[in-house]
mmCIF file of N, CA and C in Angstrom:
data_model
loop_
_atom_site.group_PDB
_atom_site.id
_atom_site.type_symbol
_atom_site.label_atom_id
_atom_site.label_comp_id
_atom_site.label_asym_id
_atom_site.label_seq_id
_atom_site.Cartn_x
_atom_site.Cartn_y
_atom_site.Cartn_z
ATOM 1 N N UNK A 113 -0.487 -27.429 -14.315
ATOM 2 C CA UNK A 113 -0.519 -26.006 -14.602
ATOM 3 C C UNK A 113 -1.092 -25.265 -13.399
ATOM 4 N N UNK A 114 -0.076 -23.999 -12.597
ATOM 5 C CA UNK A 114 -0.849 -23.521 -11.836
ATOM 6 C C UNK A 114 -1.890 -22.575 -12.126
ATOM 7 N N UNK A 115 -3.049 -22.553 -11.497
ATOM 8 C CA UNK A 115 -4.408 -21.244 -11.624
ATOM 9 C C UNK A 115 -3.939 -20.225 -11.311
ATOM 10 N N UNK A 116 -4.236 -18.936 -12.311
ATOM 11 C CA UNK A 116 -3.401 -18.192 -12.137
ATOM 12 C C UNK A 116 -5.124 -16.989 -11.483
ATOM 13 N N UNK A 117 -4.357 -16.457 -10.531
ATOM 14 C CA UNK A 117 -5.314 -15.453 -9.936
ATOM 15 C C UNK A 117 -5.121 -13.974 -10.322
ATOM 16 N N UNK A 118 -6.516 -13.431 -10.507
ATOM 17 C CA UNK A 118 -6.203 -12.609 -11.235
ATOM 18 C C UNK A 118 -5.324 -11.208 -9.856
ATOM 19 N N UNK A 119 -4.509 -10.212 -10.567
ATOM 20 C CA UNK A 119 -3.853 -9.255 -9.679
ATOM 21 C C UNK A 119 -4.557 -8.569 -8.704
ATOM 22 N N UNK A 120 -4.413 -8.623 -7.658
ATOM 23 C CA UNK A 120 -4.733 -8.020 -6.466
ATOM 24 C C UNK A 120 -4.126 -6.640 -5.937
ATOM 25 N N UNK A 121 -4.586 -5.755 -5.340
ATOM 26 C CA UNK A 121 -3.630 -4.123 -5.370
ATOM 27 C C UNK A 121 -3.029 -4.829 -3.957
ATOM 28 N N UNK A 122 -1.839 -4.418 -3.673
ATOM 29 C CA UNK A 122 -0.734 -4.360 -2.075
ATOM 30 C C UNK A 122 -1.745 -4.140 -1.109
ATOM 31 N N UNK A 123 -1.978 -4.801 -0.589
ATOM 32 C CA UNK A 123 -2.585 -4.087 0.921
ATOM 33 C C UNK A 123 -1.970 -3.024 1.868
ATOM 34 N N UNK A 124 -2.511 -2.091 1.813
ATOM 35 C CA UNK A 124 -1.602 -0.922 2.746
ATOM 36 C C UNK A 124 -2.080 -0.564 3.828
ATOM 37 N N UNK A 125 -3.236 -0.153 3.402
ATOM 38 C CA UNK A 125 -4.014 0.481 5.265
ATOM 39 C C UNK A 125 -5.257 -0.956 5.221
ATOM 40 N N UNK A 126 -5.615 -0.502 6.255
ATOM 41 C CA UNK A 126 -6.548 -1.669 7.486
ATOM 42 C C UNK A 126 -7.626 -1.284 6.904
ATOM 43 N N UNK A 127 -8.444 -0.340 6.230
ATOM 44 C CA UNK A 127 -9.630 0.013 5.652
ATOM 45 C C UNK A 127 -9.782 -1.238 4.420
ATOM 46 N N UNK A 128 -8.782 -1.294 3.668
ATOM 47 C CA UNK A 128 -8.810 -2.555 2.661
ATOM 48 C C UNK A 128 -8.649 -3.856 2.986
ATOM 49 N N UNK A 129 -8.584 -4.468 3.712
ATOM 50 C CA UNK A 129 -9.049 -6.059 4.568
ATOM 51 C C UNK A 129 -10.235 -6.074 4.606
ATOM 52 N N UNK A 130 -10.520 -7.499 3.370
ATOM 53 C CA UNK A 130 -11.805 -7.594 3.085
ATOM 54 C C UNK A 130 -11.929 -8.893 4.114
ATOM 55 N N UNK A 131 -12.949 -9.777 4.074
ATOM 56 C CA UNK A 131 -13.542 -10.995 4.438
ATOM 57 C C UNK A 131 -12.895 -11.684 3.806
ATOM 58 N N UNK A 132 -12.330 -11.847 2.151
ATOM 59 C CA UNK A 132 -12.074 -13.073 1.620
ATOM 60 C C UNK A 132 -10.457 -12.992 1.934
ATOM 61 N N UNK A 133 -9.472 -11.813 2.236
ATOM 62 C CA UNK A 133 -8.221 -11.501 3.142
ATOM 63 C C UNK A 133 -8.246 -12.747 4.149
ATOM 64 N N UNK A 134 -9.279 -12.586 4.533
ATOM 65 C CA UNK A 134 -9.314 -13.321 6.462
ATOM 66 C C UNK A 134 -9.303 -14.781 5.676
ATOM 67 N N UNK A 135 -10.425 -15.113 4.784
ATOM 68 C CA UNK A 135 -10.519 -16.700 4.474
ATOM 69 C C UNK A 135 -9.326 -17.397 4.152
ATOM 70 N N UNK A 136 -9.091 -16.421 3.052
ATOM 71 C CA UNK A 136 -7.861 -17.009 2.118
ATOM 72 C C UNK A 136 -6.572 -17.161 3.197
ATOM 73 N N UNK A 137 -6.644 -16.420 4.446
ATOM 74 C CA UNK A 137 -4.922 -16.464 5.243
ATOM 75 C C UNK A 137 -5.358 -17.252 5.845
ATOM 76 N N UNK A 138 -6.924 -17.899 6.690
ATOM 77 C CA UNK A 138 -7.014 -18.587 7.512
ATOM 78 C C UNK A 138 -7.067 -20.276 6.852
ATOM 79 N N UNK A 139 -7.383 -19.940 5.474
ATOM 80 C CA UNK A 139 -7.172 -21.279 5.164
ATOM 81 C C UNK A 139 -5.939 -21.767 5.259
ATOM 82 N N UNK A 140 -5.190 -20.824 4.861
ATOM 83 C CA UNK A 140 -3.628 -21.187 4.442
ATOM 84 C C UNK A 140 -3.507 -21.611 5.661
ATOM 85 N N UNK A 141 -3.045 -21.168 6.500
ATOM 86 C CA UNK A 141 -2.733 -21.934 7.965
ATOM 87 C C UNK A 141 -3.624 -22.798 8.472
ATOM 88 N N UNK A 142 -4.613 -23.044 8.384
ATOM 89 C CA UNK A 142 -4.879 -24.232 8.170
ATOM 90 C C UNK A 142 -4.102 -25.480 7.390
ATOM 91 N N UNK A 143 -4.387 -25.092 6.583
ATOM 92 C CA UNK A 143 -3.290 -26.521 5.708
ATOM 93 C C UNK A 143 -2.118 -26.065 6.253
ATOM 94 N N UNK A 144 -1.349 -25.463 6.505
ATOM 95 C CA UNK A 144 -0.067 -25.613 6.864
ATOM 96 C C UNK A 144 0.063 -26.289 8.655
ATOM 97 N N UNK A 145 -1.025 -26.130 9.318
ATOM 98 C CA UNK A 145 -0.795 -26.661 10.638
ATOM 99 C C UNK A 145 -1.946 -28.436 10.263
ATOM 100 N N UNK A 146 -2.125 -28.620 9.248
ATOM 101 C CA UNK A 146 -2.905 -30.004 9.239
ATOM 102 C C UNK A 146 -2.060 -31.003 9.883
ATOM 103 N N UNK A 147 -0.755 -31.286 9.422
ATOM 104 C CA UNK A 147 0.008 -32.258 9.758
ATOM 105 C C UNK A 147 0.257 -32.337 10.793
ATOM 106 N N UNK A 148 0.941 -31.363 11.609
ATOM 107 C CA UNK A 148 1.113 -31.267 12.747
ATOM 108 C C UNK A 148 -0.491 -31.405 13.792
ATOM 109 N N UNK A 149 -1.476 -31.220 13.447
ATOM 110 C CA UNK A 149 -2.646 -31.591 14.340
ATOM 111 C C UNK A 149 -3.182 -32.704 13.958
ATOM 112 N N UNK A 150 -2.355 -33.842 13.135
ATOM 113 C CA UNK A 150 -2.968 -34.975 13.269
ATOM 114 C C UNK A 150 -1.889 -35.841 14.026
ATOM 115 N N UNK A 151 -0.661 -35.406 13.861
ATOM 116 C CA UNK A 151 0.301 -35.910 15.007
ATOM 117 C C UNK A 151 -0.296 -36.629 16.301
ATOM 118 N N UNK A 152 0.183 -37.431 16.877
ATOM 119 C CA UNK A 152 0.074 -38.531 17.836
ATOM 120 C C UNK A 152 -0.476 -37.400 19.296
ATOM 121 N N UNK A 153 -1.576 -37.824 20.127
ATOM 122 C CA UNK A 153 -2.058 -37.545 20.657
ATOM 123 C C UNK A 153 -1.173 -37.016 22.017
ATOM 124 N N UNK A 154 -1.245 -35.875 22.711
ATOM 125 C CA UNK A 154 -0.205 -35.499 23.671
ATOM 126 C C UNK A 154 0.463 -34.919 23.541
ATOM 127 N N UNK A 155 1.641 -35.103 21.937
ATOM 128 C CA UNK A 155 2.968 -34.732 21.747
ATOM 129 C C UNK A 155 2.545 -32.996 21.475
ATOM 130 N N UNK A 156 4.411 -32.853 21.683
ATOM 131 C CA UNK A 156 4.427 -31.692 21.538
ATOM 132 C C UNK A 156 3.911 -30.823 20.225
ATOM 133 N N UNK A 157 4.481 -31.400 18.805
ATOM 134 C CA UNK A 157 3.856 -31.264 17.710
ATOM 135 C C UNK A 157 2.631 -30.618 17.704
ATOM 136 N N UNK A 158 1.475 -32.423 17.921
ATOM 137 C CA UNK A 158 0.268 -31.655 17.925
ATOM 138 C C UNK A 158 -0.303 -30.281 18.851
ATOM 139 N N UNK A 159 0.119 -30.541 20.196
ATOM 140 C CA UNK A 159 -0.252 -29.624 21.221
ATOM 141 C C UNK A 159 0.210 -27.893 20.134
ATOM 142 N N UNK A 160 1.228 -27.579 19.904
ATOM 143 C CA UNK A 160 2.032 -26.418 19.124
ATOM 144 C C UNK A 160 0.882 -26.447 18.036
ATOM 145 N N UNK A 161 0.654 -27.272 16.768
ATOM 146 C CA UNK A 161 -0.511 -27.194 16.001
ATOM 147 C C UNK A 161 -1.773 -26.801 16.446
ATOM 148 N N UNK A 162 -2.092 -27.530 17.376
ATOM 149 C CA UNK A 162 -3.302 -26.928 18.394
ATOM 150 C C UNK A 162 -3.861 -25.324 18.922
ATOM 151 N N UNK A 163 -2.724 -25.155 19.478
ATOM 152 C CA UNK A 163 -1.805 -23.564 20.084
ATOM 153 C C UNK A 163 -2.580 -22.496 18.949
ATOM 154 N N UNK A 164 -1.823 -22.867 18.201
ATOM 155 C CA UNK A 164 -1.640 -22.315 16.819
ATOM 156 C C UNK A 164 -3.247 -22.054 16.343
ATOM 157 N N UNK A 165 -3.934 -22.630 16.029
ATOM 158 C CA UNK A 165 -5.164 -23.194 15.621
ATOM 159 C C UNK A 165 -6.137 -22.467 16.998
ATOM 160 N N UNK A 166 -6.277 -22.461 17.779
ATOM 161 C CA UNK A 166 -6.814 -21.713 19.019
ATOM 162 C C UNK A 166 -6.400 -20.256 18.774
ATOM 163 N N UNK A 167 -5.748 -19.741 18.610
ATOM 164 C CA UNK A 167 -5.050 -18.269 18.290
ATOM 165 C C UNK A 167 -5.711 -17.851 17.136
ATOM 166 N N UNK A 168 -5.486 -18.601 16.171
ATOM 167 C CA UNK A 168 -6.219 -18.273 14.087
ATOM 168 C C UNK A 168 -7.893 -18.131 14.873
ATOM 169 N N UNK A 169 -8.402 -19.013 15.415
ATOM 170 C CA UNK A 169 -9.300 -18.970 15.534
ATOM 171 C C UNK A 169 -10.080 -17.678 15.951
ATOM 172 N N UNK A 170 -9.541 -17.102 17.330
ATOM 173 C CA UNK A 170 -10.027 -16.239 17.779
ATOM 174 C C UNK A 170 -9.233 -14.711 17.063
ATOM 175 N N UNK A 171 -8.638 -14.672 16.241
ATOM 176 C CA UNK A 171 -8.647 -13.501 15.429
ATOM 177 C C UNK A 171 -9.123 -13.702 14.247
ATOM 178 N N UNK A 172 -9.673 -14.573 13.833
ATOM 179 C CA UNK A 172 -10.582 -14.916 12.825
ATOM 180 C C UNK A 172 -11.408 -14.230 12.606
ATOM 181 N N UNK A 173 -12.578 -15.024 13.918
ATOM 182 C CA UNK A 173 -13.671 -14.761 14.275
ATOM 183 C C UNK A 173 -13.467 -13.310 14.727
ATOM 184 N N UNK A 174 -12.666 -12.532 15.282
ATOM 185 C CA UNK A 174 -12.414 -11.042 15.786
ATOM 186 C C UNK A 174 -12.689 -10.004 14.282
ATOM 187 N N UNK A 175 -11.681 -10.428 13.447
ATOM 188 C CA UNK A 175 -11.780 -10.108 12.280
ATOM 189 C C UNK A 175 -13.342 -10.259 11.177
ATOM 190 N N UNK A 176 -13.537 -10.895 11.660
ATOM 191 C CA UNK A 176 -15.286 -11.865 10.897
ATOM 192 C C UNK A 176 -15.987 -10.847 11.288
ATOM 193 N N UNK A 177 -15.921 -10.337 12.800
ATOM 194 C CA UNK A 177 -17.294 -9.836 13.494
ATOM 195 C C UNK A 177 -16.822 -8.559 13.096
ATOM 196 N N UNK A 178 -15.432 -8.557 13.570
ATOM 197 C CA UNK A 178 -15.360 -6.263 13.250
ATOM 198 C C UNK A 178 -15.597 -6.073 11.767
ATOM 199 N N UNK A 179 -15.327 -6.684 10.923
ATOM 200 C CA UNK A 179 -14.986 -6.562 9.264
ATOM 201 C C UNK A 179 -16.955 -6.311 9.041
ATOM 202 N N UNK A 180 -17.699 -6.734 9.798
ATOM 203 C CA UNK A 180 -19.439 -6.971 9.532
ATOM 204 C C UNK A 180 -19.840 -5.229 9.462
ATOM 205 N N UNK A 181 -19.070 -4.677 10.376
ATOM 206 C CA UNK A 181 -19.565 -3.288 11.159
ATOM 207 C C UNK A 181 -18.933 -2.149 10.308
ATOM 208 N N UNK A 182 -19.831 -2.162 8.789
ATOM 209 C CA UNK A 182 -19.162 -1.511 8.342
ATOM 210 C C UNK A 182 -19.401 0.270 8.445
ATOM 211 N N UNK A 183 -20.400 0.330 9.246
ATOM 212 C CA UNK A 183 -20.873 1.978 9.678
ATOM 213 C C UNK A 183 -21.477 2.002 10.952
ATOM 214 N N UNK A 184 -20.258 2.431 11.888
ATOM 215 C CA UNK A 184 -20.361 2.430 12.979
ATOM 216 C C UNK A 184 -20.575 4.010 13.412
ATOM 217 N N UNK A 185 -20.531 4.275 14.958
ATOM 218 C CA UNK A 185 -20.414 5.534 15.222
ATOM 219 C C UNK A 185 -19.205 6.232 15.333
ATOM 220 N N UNK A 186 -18.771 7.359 15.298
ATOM 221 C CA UNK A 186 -17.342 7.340 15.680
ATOM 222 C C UNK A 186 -17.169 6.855 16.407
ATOM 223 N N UNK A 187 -16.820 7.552 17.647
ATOM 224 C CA UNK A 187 -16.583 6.800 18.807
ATOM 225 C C UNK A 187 -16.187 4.845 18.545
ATOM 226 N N UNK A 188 -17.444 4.392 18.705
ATOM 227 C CA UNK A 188 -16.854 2.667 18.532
ATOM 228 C C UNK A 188 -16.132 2.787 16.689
ATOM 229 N N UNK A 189 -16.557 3.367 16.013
ATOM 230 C CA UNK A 189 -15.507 3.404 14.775
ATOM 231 C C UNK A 189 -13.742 2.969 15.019
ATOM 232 N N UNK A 190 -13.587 4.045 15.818
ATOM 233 C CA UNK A 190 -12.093 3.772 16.536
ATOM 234 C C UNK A 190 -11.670 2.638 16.708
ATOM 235 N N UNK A 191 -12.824 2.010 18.010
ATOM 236 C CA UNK A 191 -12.384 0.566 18.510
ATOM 237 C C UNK A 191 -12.564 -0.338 17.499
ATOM 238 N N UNK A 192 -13.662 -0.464 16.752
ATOM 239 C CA UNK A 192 -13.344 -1.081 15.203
ATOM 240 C C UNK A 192 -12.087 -1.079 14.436
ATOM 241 N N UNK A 193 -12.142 0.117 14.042
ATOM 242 C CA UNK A 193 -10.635 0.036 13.620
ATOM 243 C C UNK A 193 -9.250 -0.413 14.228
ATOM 244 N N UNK A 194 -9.693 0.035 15.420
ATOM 245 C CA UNK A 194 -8.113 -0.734 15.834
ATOM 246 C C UNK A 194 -8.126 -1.678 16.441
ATOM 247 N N UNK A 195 -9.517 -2.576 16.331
ATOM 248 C CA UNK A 195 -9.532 -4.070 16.506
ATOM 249 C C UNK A 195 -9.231 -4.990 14.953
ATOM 250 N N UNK A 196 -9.424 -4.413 13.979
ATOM 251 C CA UNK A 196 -9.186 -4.914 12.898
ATOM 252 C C UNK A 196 -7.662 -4.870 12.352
ATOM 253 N N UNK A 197 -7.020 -3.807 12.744
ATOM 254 C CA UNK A 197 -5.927 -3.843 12.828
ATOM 255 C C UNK A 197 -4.833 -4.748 13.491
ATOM 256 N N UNK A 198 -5.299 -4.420 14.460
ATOM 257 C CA UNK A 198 -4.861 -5.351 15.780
ATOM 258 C C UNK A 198 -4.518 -7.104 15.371
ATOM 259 N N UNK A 199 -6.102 -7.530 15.160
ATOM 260 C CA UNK A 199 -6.552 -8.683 15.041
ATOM 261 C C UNK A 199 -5.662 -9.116 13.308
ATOM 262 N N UNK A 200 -5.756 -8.069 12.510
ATOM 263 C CA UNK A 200 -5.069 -8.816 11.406
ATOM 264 C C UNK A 200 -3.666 -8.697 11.447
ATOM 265 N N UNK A 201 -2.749 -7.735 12.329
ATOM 266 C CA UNK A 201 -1.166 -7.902 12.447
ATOM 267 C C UNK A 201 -1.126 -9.262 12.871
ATOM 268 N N UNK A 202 -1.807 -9.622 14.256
ATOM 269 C CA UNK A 202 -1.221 -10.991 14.585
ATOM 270 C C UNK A 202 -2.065 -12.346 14.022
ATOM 271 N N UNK A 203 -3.134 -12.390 13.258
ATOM 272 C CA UNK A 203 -2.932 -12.973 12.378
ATOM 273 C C UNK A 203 -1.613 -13.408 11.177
ATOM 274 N N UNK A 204 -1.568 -12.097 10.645
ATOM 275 C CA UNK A 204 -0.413 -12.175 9.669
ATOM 276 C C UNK A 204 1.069 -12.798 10.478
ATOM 277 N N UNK A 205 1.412 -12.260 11.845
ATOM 278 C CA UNK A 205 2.233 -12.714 11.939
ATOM 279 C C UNK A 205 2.263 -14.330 12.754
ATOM 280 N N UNK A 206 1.202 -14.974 12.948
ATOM 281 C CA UNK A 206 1.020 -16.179 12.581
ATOM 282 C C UNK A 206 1.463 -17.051 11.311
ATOM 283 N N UNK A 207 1.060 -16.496 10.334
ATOM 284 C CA UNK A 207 1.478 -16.841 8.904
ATOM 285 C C UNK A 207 2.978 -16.455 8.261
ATOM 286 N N UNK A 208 3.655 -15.201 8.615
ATOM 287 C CA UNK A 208 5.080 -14.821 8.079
ATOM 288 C C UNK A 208 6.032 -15.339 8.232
ATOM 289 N N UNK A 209 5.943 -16.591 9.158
ATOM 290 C CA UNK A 209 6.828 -17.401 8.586
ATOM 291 C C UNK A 209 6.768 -18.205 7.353
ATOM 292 N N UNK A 210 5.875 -18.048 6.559
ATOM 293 C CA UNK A 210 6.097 -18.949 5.244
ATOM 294 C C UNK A 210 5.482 -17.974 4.499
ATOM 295 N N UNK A 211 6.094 -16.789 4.618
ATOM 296 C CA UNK A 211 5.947 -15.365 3.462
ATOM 297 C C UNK A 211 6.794 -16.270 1.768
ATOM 298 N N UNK A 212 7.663 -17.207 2.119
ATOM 299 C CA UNK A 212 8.532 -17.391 0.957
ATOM 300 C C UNK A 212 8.053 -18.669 0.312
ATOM 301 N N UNK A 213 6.631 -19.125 0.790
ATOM 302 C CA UNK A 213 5.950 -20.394 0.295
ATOM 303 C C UNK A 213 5.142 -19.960 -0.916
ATOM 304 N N UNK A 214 5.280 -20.720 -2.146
ATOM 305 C CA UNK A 214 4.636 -20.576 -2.955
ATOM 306 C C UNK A 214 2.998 -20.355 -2.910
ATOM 307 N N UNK A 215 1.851 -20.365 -2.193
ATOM 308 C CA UNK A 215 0.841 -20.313 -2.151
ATOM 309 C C UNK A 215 0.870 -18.556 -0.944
ATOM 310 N N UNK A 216 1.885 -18.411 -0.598
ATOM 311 C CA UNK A 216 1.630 -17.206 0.258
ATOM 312 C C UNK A 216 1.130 -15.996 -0.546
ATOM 313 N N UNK A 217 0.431 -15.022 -0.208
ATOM 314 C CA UNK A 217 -0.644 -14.324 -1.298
ATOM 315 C C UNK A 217 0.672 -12.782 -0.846
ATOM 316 N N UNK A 218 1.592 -12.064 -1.194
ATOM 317 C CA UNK A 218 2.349 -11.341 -0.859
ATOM 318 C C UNK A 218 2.177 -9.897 -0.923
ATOM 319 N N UNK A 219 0.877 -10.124 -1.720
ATOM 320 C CA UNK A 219 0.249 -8.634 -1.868
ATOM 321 C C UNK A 219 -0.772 -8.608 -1.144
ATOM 322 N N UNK A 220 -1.206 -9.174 -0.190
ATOM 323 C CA UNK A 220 -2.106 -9.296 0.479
ATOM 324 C C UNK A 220 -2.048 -9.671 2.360
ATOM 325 N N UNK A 221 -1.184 -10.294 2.173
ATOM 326 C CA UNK A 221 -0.672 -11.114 3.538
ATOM 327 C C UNK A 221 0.091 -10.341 4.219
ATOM 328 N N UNK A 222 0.286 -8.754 4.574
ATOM 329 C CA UNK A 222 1.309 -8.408 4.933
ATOM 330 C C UNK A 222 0.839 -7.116 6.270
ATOM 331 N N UNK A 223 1.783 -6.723 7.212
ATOM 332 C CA UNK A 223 0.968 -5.886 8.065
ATOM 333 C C UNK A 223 0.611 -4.827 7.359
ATOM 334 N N UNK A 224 -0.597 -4.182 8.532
ATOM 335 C CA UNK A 224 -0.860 -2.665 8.412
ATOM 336 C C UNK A 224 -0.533 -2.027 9.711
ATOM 337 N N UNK A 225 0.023 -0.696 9.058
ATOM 338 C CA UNK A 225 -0.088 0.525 10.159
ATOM 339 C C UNK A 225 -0.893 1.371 10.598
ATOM 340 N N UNK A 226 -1.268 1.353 9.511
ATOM 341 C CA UNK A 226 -2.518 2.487 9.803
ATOM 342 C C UNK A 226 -3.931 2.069 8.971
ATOM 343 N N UNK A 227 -4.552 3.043 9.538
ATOM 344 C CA UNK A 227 -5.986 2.651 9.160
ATOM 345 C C UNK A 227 -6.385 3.528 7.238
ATOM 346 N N UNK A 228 -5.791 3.922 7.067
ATOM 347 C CA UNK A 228 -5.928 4.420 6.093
ATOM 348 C C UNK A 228 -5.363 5.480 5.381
ATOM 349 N N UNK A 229 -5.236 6.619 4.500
ATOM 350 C CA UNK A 229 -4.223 7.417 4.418
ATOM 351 C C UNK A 229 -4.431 8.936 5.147
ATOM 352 N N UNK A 230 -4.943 9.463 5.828
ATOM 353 C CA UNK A 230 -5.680 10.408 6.514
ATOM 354 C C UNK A 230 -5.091 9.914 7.831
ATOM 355 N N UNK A 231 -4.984 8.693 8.664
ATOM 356 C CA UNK A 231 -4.496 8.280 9.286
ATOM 357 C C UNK A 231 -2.688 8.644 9.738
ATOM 358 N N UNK A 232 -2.534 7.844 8.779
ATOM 359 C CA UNK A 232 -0.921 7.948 7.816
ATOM 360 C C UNK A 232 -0.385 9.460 8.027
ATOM 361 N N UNK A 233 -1.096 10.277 7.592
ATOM 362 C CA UNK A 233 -0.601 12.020 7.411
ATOM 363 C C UNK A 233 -0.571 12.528 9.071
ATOM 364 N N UNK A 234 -1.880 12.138 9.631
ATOM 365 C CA UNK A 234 -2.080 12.134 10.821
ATOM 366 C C UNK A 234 -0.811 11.912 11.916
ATOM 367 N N UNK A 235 -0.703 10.965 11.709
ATOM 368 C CA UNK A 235 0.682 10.010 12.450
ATOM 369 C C UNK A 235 1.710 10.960 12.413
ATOM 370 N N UNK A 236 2.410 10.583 11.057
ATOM 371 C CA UNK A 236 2.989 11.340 10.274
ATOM 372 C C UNK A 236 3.663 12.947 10.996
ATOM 373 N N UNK A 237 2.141 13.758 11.374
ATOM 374 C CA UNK A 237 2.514 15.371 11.433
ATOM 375 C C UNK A 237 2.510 15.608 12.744
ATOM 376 N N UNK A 238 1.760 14.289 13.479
ATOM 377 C CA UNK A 238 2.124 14.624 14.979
ATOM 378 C C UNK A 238 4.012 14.179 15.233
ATOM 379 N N UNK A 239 3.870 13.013 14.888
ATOM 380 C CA UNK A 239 5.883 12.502 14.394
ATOM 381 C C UNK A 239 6.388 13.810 14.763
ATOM 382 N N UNK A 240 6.501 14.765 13.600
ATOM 383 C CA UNK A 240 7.463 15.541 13.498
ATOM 384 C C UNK A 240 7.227 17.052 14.051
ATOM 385 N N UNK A 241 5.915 17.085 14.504
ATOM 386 C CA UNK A 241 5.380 17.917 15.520
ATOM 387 C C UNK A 241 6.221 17.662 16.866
ATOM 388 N N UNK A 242 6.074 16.404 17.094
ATOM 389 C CA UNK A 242 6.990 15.714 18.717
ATOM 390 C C UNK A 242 8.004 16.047 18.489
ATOM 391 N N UNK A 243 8.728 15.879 17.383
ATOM 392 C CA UNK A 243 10.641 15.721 17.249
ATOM 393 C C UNK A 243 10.567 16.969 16.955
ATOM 394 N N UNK A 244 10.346 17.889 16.860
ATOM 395 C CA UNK A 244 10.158 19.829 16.548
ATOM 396 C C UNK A 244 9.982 20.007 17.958
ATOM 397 N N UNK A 245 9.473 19.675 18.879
ATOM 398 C CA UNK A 245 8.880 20.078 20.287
ATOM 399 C C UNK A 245 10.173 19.264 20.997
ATOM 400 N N UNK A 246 11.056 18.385 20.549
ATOM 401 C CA UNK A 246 11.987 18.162 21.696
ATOM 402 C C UNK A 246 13.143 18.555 21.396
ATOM 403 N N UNK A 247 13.488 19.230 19.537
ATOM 404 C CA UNK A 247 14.597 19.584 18.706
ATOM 405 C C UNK A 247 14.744 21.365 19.688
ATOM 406 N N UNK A 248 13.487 22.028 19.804
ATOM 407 C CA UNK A 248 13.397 23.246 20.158
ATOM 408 C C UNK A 248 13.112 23.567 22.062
ATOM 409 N N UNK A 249 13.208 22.411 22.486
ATOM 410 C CA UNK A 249 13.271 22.447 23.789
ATOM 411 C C UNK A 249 14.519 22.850 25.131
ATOM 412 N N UNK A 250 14.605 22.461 26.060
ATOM 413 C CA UNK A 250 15.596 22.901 26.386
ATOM 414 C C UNK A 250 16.804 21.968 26.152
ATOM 415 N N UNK A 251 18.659 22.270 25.651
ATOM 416 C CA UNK A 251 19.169 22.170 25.514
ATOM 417 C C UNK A 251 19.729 21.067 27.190
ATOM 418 N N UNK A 252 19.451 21.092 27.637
ATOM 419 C CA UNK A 252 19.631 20.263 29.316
ATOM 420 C C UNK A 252 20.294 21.543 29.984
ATOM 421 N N UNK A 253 21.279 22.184 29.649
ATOM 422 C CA UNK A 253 21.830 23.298 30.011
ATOM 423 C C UNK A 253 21.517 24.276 31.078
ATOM 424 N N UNK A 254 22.026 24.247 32.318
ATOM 425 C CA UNK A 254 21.840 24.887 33.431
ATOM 426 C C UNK A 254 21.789 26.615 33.132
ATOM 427 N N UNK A 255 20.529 27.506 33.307
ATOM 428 C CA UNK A 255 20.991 28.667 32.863
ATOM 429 C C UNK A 255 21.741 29.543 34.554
ATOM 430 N N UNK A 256 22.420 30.617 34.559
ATOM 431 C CA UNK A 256 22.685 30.729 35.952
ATOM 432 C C UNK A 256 22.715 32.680 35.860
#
C-alpha cells in the first residue's frame, strides 16, 4: 500500500520553497543517481553520477544557506532572492527528467519565475510597457 501524503498547494513563486522542497528533491536524486555511483570505478556511468551529485550538491547547500536568511536588507534581499531562484531552477532541472516517475512530487518540483506575485505584476507591466514603447515608436520610415 502506498503512503499517501497529505496535499501540498503548486509551487508558483520562489517565496514558497521551503527547506523540506530542497530535502525531499535532493533526496530523490539521490536515489535516482545511487546506481550509477556505485558503478565500476573510472567508467563513464559513475563519473556522469558523480557530475551529477557535485552539481545537487552545491545548489543544495546554495539553497540551505539562502532559504536560512529569512529577513534580510533590501538591497541583499534581491540577491537572496534571486539566488534562491536561480539555485532552485537548476536544481529542478536536474531532476525533470523523471517529472513522469512515480515518486516525483509534481506540485512541488517544478520551476519558478518569479519571486512572488508583486513580482509577477511587476514583470508583467514593464512587458507591455516595452511592447507599447516599440508598438508607438518609429515606424523605420524615412521622413523627407
Amino acid at each position: 500500500m502506498q503512503e499517501s501524503r497529505p496535499k501540498r498547494p503548486i509551487l508558483r513563486y520562489g517565496r514558497d520553497i521551503v527547506i523540506d522542497d530542497v530535502e525531499r528533491l535532493n533526496s530523490f536524486l539521490t536515489e535516482r543517481t545511487a546506481g550509477p555511483a556505485r558503478a565500476e570505478r573510472g567508467s563513464e556511468e559513475r563519473q556522469m553520477a558523480r557530475s551529477i551529485r557535485a552539481a545537487q550538491l552545491h545548489l543544495v547547500v546554495t539553497l540551505q544557506h539562502s532559504l536560512s536568511f529569512p529577513h534580510v536588507g533590501s538591497g541583499t534581499q534581491e540577491i537572496v532572492r534571486w539566488k534562491i531562484r536561480l539555485s532552485w531552477n537548476a536544481l529542478w532541472t536536474l531532476s525533470s527528467s523523471w517529472q513522469w516517475h512515480d515518486e516525483y512530487d509534481q506540485e512541488r518540483w517544478r520551476p519558478v519565475k518569479y519571486w512572488d506575485e508583486s513580482h509577477e505584476a511587476d514583470f508583467e507591466e514593464r512587458l507591455v510597457g516595452e511592447i507599447s514603447r516599440r508598438n508607438d515608436g518609429p515606424s523605420g520610415a524615412v521622413e523627407g
